[in-house]
Protein backbone atom coordinates (compact mmCIF):
# COMPACT_ATOMS: atom_id res chain seq x y z
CA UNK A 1 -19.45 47.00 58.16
CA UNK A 2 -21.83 49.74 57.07
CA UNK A 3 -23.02 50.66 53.78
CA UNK A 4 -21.10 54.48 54.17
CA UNK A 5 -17.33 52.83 54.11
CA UNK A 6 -18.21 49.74 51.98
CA UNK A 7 -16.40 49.37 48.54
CA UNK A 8 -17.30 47.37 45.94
CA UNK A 9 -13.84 45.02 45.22
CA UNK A 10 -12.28 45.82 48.85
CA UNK A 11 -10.49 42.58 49.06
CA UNK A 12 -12.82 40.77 47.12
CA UNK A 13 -11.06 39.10 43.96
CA UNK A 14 -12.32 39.10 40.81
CA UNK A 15 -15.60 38.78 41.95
CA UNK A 16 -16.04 34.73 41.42
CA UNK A 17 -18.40 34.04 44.58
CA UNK A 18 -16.40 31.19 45.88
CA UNK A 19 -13.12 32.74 45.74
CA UNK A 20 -14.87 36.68 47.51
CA UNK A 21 -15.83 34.08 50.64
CA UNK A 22 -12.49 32.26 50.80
CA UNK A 23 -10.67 35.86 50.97
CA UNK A 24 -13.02 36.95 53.40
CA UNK A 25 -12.52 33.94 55.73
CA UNK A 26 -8.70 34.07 55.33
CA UNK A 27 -9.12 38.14 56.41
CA UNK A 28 -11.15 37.34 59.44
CA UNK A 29 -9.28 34.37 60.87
CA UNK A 30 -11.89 31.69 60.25
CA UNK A 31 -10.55 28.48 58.43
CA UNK A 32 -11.02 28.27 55.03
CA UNK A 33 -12.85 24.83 53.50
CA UNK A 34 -11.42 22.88 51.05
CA UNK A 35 -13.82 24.27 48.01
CA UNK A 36 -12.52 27.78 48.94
CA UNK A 37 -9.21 26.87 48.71
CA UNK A 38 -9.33 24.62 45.50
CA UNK A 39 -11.18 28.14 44.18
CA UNK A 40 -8.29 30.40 45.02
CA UNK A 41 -5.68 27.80 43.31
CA UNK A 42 -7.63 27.14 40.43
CA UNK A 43 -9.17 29.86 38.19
CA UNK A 44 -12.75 30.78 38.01
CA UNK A 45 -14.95 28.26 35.45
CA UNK A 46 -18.24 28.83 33.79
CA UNK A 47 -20.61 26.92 35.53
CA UNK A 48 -21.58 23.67 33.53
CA UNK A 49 -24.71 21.51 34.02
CA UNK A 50 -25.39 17.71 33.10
CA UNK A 51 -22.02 16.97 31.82
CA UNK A 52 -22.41 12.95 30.74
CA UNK A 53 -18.96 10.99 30.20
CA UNK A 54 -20.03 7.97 28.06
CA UNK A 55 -17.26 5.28 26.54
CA UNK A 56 -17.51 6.30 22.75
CA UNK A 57 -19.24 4.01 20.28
CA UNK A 58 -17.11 1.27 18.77
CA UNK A 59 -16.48 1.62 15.04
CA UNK A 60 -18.89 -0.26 13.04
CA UNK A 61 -16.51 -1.98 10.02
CA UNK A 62 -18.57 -2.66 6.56
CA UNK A 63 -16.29 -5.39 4.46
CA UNK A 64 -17.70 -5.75 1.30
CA UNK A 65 -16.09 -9.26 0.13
CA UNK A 66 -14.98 -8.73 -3.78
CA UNK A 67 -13.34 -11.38 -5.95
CA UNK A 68 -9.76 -10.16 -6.79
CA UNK A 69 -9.29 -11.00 -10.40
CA UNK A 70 -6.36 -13.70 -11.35
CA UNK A 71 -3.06 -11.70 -11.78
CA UNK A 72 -1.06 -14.01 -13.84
CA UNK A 73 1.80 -13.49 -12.27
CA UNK A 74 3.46 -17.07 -12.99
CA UNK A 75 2.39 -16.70 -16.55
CA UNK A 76 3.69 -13.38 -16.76
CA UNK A 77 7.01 -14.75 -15.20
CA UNK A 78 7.00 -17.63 -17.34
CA UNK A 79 6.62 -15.56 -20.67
CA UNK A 80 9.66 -12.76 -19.32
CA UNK A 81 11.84 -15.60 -18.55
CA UNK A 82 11.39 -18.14 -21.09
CA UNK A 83 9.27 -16.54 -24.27
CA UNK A 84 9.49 -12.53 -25.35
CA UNK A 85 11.20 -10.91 -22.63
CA UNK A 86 9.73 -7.27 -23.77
CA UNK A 87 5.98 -8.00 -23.53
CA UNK A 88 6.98 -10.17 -20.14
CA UNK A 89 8.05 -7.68 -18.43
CA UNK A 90 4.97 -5.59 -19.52
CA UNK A 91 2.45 -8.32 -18.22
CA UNK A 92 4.91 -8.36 -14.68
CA UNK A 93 3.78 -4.77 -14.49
CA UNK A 94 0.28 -5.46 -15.19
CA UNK A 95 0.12 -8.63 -12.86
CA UNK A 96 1.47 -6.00 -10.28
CA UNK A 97 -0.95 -3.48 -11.26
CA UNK A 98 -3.16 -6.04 -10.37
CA UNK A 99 -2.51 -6.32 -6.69
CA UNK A 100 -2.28 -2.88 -6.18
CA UNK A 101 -5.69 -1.27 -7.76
CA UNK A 102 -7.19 -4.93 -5.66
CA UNK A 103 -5.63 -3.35 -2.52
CA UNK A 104 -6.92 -0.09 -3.10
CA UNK A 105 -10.38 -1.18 -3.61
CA UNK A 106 -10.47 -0.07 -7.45
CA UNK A 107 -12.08 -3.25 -8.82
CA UNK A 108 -12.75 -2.04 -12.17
CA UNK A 109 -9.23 -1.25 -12.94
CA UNK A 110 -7.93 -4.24 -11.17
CA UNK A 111 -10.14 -6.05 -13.76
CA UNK A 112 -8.68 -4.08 -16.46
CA UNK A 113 -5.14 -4.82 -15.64
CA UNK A 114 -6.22 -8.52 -15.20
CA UNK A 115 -7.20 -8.65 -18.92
CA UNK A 116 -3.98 -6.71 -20.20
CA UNK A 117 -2.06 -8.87 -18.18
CA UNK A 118 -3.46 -12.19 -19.41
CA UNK A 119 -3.52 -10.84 -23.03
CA UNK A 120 0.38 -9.59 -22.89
CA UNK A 121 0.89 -12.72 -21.47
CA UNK A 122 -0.38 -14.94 -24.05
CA UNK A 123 0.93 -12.67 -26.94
CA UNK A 124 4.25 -13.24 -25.42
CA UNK A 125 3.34 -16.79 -24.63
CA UNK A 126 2.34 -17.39 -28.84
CA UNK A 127 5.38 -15.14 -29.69
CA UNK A 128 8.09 -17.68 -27.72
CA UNK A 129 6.46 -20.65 -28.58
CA UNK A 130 6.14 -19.52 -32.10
CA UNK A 131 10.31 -18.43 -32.06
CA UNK A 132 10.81 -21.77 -30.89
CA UNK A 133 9.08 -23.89 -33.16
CA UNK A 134 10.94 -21.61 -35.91
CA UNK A 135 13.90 -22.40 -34.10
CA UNK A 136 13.92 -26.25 -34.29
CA UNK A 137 12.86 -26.66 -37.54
CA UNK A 138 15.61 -24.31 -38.46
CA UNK A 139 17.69 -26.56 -36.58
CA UNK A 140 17.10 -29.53 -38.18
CA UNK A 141 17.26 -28.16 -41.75
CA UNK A 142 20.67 -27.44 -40.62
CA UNK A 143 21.55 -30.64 -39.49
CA UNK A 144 19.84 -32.45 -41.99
CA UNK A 145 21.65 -30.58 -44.80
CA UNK A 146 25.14 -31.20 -43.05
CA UNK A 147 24.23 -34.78 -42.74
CA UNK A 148 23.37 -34.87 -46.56
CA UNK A 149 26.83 -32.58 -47.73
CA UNK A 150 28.42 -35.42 -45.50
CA UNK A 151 27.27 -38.63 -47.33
CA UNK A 152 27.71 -36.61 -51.29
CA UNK A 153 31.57 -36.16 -49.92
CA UNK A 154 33.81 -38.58 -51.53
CA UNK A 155 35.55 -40.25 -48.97
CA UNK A 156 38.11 -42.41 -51.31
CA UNK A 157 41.56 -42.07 -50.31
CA UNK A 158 43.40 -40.14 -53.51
CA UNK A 159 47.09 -40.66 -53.67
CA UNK A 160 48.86 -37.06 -52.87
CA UNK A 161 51.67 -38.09 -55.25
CA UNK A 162 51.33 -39.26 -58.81
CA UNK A 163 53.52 -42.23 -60.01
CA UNK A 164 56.84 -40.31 -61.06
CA UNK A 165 58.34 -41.49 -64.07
């Protein structure tokens, strides 16, 4: 081939290096090698150099081991069930609250709710022990004053019908 009837991309591809000699070989009859064909399947690449595959790093997991405050949840329970139902069911929500600002990792407010829970708790706790106590002694005013109009009633049999005469 002279210089006079060469052209530059006469069947020469797109000018990837591996690809111009595996068209030339399949032109002249010569058998291609297996890098010339994988080039003529696969498109041309940007060469890369010192490519490293490494196994990535295993996470490194910090605990940090906090105290989760009380919840008074059976106090709470206690109090909504047996006390004030009203400020029970506030200190169930705060006992909840509890457990989920703990589980989030917000230990201030977790403390927080902790205190509003025990405080509802016991205000509700002094309220029902306080409606009970009112309660009985009610109660045995009550009974004590039936049991005293029952001994001042005169019991005597009366005759329902006078002597006629």
């Amino acid at each position: 081939m002279s210089s006079a009837n060469y052209t530059p991309f006469q069947n020469e591809g797109d000018g990837n290096p591996m690809q111009r000699s595996a068209v030339n070989a399949v032109e002249h009859g010569k058998p291609m090698q297996r890098s010339a064909v994988y080039a003529l399947e696969q498109p041309a690449l940007p060469p890369y150099t010192d490519v490293v595959v490494t196994d990535p790093t295993p996470p490194i997991i910090i605990r940090h081991h906090t105290v989760i405050p009380k919840d008074y949840f059976g106090l709470a329970l206690f109090v909504t069930l047996c006390c004030f139902l009203p400020l029970g069911i506030v200190a169930l929500i705060k006992s909840n609250d509890v457990r989920v600002r703990a589980a989030h990792g917000d230990q201030l407010g977790a403390q927080q709710a902790s205190q509003h829970a025990q405080t509802f708790s016991m205000i509700g706790l002094g309220i029902g022990v306080a409606s009970w106590a009112i309660s009985l002694v009610v109660l045995i005013i009550y009974i004590a004053a039936v049991v005293v109009a029952v001994n001042e009633m005169d019991v005597t049999p009366q005759p329902i019908l006078e002597n006629i005469n």
